[in-house]
Short mmCIF file of C-alpha atoms in Angstrom, two decimals:
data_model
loop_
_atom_site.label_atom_id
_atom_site.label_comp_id
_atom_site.label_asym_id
_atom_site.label_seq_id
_atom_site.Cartn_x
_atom_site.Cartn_y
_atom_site.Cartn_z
CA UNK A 295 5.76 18.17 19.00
CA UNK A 296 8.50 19.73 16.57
CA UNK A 297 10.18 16.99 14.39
CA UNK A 298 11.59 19.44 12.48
CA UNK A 299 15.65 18.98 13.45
CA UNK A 300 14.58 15.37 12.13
CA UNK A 301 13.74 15.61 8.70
CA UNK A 302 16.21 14.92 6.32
CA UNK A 303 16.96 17.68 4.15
CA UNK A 304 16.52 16.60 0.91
CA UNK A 305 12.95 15.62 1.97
CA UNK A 306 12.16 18.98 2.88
CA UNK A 307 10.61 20.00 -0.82
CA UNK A 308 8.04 17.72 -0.76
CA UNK A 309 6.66 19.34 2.21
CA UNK A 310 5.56 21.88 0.43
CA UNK A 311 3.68 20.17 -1.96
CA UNK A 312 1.23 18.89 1.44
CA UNK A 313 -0.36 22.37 2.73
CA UNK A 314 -1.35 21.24 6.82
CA UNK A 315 -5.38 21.59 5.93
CA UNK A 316 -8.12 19.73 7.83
CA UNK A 317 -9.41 16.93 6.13
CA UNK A 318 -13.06 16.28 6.60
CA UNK A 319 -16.03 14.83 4.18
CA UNK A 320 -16.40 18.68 3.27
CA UNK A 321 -12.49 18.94 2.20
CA UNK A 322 -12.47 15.44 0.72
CA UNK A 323 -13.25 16.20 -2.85
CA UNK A 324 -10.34 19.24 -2.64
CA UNK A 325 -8.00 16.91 -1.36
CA UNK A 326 -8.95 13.91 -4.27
CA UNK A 327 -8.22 17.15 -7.00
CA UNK A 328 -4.53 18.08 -4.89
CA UNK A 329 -4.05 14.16 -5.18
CA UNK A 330 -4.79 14.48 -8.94
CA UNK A 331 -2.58 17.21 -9.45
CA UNK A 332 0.21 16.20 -7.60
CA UNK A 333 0.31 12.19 -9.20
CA UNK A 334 -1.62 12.70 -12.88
CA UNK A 335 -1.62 10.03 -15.13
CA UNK A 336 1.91 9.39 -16.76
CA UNK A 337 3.00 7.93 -19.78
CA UNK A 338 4.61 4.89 -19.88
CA UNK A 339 6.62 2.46 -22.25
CA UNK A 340 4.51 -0.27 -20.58
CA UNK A 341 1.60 -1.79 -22.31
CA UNK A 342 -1.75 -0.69 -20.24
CA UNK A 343 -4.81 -2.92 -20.60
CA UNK A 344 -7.59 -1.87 -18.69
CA UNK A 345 -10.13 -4.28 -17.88
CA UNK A 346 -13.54 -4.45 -16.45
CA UNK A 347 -14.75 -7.19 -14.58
CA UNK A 348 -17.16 -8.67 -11.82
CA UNK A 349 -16.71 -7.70 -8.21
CA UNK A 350 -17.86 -8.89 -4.99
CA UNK A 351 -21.34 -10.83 -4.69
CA UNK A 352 -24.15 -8.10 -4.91
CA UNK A 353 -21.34 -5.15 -5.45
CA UNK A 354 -20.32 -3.49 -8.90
CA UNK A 355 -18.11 -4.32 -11.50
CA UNK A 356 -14.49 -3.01 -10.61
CA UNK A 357 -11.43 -2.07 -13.09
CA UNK A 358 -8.21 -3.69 -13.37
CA UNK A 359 -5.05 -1.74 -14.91
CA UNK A 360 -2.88 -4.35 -16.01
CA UNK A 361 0.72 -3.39 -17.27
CA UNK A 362 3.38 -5.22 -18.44
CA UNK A 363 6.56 -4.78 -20.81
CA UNK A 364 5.52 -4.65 -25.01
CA UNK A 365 8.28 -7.28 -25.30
CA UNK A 366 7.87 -9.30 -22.37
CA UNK A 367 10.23 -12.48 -22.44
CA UNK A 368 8.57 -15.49 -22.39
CA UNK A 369 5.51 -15.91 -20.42
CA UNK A 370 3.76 -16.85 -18.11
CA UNK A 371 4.73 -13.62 -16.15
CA UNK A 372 4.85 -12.95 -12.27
CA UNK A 373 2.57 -10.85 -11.30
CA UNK A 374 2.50 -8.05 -8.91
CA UNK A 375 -1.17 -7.45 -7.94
CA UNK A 376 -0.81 -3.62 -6.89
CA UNK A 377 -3.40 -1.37 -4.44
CA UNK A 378 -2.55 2.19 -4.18
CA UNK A 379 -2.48 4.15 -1.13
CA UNK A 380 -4.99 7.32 -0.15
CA UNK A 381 -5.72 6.88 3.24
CA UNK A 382 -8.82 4.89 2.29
CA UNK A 383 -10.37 7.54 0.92
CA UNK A 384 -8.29 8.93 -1.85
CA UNK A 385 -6.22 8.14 -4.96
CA UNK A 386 -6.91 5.92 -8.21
CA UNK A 387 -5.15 2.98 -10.07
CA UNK A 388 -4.20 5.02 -12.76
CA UNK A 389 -1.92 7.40 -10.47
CA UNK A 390 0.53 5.15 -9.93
CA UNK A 391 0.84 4.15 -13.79
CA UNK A 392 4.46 6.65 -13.27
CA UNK A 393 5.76 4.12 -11.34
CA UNK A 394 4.15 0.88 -11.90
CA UNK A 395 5.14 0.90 -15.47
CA UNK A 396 9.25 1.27 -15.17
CA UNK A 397 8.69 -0.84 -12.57
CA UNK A 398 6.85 -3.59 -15.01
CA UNK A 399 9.44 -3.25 -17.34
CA UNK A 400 12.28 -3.38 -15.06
CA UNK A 401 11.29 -6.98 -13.31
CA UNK A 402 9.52 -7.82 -16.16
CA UNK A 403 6.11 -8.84 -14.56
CA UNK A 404 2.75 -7.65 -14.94
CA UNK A 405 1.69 -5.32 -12.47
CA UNK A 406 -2.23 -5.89 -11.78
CA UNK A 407 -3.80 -2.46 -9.93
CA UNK A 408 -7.35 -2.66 -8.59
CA UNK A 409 -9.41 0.48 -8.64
CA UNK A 410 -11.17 -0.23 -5.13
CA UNK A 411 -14.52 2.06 -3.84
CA UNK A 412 -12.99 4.32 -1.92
CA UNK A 413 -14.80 5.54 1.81
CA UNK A 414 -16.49 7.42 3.02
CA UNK A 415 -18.99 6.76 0.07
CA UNK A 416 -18.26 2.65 0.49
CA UNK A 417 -17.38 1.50 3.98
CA UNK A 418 -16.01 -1.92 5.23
CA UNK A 419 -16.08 -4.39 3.80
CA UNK A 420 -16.27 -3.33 0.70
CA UNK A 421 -12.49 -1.85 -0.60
CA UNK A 422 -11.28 -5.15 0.70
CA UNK A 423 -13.78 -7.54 -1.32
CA UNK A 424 -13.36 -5.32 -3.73
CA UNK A 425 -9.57 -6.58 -4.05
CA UNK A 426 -10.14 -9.66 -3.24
CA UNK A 427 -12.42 -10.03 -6.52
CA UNK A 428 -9.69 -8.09 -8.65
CA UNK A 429 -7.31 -11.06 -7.12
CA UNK A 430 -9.65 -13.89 -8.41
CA UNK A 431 -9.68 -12.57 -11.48
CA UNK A 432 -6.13 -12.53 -11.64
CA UNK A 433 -6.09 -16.69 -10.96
CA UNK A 434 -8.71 -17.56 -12.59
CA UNK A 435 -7.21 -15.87 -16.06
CA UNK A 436 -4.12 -16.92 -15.60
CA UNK A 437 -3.24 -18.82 -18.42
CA UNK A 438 -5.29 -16.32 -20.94
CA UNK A 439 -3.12 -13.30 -19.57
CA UNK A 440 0.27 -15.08 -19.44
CA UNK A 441 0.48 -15.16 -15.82
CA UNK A 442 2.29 -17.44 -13.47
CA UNK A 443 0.05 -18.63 -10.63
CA UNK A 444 3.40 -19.84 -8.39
CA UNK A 445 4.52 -16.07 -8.42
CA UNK A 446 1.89 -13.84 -7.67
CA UNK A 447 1.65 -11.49 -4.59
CA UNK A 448 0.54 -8.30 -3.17
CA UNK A 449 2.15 -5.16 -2.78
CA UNK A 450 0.43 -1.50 -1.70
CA UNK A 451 1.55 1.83 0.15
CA UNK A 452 0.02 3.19 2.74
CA UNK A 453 -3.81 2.99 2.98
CA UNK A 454 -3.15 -0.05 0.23
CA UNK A 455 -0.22 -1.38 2.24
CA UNK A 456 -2.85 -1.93 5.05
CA UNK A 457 -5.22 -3.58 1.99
CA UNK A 458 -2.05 -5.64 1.00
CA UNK A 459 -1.81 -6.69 4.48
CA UNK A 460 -5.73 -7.51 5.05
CA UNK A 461 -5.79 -9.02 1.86
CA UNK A 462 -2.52 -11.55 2.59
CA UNK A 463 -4.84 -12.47 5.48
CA UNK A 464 -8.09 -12.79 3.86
CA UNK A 465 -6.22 -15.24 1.29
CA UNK A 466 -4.47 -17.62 3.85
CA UNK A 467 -7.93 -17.99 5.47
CA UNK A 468 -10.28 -18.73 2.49
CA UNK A 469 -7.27 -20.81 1.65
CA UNK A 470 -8.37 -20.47 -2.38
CA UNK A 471 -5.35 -17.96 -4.00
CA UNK A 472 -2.07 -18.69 -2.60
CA UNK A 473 0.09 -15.30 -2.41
CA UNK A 474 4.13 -15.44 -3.25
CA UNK A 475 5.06 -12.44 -0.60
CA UNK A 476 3.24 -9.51 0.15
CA UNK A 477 5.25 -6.09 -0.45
CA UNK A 478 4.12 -3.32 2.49
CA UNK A 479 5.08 0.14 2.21
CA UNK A 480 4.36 1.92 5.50
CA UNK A 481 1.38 0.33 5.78
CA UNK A 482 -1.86 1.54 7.59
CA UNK A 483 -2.41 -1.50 9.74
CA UNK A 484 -4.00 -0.20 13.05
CA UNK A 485 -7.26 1.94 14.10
CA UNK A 486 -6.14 2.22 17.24
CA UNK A 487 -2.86 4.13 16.52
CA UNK A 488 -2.50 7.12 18.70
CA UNK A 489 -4.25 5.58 21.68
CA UNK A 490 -1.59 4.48 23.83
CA UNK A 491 -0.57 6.00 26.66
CA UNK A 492 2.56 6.71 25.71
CA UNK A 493 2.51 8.23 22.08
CA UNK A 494 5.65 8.94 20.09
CA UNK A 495 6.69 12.31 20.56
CA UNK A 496 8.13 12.60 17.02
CA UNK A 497 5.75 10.83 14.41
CA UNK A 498 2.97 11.87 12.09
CA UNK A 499 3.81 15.75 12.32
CA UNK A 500 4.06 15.68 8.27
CA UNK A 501 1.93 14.64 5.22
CA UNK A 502 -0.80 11.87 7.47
CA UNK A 503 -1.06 13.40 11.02
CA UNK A 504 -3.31 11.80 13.78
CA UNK A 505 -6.18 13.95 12.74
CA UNK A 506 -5.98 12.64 9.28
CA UNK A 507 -5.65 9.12 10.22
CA UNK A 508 -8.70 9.11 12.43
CA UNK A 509 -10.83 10.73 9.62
CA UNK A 510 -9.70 8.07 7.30
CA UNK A 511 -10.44 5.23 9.76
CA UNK A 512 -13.59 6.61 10.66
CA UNK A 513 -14.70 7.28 7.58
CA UNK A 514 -13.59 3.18 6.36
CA UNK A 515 -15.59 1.44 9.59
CA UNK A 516 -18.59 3.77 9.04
CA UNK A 517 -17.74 4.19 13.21
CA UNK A 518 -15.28 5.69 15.29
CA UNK A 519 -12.04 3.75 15.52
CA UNK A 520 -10.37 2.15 18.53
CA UNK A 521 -13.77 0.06 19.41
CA UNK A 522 -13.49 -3.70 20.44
CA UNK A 523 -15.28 -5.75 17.45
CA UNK A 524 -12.87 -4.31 14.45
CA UNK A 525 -12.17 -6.75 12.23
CA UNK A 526 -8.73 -8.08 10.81
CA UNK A 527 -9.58 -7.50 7.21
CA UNK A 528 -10.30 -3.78 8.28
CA UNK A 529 -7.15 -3.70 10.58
CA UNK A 530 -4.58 -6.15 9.95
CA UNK A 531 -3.06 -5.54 13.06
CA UNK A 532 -5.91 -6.79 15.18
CA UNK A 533 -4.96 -10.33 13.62
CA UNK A 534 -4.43 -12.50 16.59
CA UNK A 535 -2.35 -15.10 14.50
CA UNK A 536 0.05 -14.07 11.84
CA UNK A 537 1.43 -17.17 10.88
CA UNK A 538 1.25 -18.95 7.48
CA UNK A 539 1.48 -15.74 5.73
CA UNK A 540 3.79 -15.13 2.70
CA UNK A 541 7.56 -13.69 3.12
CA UNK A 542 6.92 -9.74 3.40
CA UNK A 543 8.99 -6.67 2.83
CA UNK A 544 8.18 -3.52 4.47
CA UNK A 545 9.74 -0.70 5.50
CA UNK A 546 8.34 2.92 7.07
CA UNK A 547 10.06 6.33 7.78
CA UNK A 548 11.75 7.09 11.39
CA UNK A 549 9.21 10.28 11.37
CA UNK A 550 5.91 8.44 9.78
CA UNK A 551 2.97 8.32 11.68
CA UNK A 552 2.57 4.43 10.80
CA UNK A 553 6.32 3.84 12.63
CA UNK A 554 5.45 1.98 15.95
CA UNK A 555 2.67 -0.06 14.18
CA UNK A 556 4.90 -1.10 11.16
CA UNK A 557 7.62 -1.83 13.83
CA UNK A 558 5.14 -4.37 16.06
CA UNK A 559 3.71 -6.12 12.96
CA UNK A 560 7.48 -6.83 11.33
CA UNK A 561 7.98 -8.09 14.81
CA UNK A 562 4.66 -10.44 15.17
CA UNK A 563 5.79 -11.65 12.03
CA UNK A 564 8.68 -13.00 12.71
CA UNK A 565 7.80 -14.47 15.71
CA UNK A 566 5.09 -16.01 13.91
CA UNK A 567 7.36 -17.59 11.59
CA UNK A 568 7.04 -15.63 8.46
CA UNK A 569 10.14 -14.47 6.65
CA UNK A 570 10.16 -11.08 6.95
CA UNK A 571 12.46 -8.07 5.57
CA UNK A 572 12.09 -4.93 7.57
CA UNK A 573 13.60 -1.38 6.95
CA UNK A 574 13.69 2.08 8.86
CA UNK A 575 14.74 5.10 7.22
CA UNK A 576 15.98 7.57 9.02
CA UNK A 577 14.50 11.54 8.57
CA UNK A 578 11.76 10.04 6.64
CA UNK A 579 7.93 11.08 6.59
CA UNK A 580 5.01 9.94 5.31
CA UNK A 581 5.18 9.48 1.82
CA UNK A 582 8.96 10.72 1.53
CA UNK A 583 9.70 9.14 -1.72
CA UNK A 584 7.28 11.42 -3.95
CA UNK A 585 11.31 13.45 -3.20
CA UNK A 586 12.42 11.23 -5.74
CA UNK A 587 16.10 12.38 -5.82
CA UNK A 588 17.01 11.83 -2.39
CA UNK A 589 19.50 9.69 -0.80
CA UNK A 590 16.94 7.80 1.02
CA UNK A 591 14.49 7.70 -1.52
CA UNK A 592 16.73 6.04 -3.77
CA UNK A 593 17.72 3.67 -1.40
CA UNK A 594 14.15 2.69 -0.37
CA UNK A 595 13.31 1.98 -4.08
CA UNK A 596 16.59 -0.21 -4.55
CA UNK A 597 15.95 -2.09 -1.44
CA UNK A 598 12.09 -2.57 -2.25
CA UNK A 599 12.48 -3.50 -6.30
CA UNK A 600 16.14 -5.78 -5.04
CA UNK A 601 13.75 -7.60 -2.32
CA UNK A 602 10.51 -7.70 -5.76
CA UNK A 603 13.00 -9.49 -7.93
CA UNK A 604 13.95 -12.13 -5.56
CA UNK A 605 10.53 -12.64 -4.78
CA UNK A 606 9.42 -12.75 -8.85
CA UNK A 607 12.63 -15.07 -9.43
CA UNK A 608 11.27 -18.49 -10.93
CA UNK A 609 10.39 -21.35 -8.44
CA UNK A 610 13.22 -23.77 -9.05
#
């Protein structure tokens, strides 16, 4: 496989910011530091509260980052209830503070990220009850924080798109916090990606390969992936019924190892009734937007914050 001719050009510098190591529990911790490095905290003109408080029965406490603008207009605010990416096993709240601030202060909402355990250390189910308890606490505080209970939904990248995802589920079926929309960014949705008998010949060559994604899989069930009993929550795409979820946006890269997954789950969606907004970038890897500058880049994060503020828009 040589996706190479593919990639757009302006993508190529970021490439060189993902060196094509292993990743194993022995190279974890390096890759957690290059993950540090690369997305450190920022500082931001959005207010940053940081809160600590109970998570799932018998688990720890967990930590909320909540941002919003110093002048918010009048409240109660939307809320975007944020889970960052990793590949399960990687990343922190606080890394996305670079973008989730603007971004507070440019729909002005709050923007709730939940510092989830992270696996191999904490397998299934924990991450998602771990979000799930950062989402309670979101409703249930509502009215203390300023928040508007009509207008608050889900958005993640990656490893936290597929939390975003398994979380939207996990919602409609204890039926007790009703989500707005659910925002996916290349989402990791499916354990099972790679096993078909027909693989794409151009996908998952940069940034998350098919090593990679098994490792991170693997290392979330406690098991290898692809077995027969995985559950929804884990993998939203093993959800046999996709209907009565909230209006989703989503979009993936033509060269992203998540393509043909993203691709069937915008489509079950749709046929399951669920409004859905779906994009494909063309040249685009895993991850491509860290090229902030680029054509597509820029149009990704027009399309994604255009598609937020209809979605935050007051409930007439």
């Amino acid at each position: 496989m040589n996706s190479r001719h593919l990639v757009d050009p302006e993508l190529l510098p970021v490439l060189e910011q993902f060196p094509d190591s292993e990743l194993s529990r022995e190279s974890l911790p390096a890759l957690r530091e290059q993950l540090r490095a690369m997305l450190p905290p920022a500082q931001t003109d959005a207010a940053i509260e940081v809160k600590t408080v109970a998570g799932p029965a018998g688990g720890p406490d967990i930590q909320l980052r909540v941002l919003r603008p110093k002048d918010a207009a009048a409240a109660p605010l939307p809320v975007i209830y944020h889970i960052h990416g990793g590949g399960f096993v990687a990343g922190t709240a606080d890394q996305r503070d670079m973008s989730n601030g603007p971004l507070a202060i440019e729909l002005n909402c709050a923007i709730v990220s939940v510092d989830y355990r992270l696996a191999p250390e904490t397998v299934f189910p924990g991450s998602i009850e771990d979000c799930y308890a950062g989402l309670a606490w979101v409703f249930a505080n509502a009215a203390e924080q300023g928040f508007d209970t009509a207008r608050i939904g889900v958005m993640g990248e990656s490893a936290g798109g597929g939390l975003a995802a398994a979380l939207a589920l996990l919602a409609r079926d204890r039926g007790e916090y009703p989500l707005a929309f659910q925002q996916l960014i290349y989402p990791m949705l499916d354990d099972r990606n790679g096993s078909g008998a027909e693989p794409h010949p151009f996908v998952g060559e940069y940034v998350w390969t098919p090593e990679k994604n098994r490792f991170g899989w693997e290392a979330l069930l406690g098991h290898a992936p692809g077995g027969a009993d995985v559950s929804p929550y884990a993998a939203p795409a093993r959800a046999t019924d996709l209907s009565g979820l909230p209006p989703t946006f989503l979009y993936a890269g033509a060269l992203d190892l998540f393509l043909e997954e993203n691709l069937d789950y915008a489509r079950r969606l749709a046929r399951a009734g669920v409004p859905i907004e779906f994009h494909l970038f063309p040249g685009a890897f895993h991850a491509f937007e860290l090229q902030a500058d680029a054509y597509v880049s820029r149009q990704a994060r027009q399309l994604s914050q255009s598609a937020l503020r209809r979605f935050l828009a007051p409930r007439t």
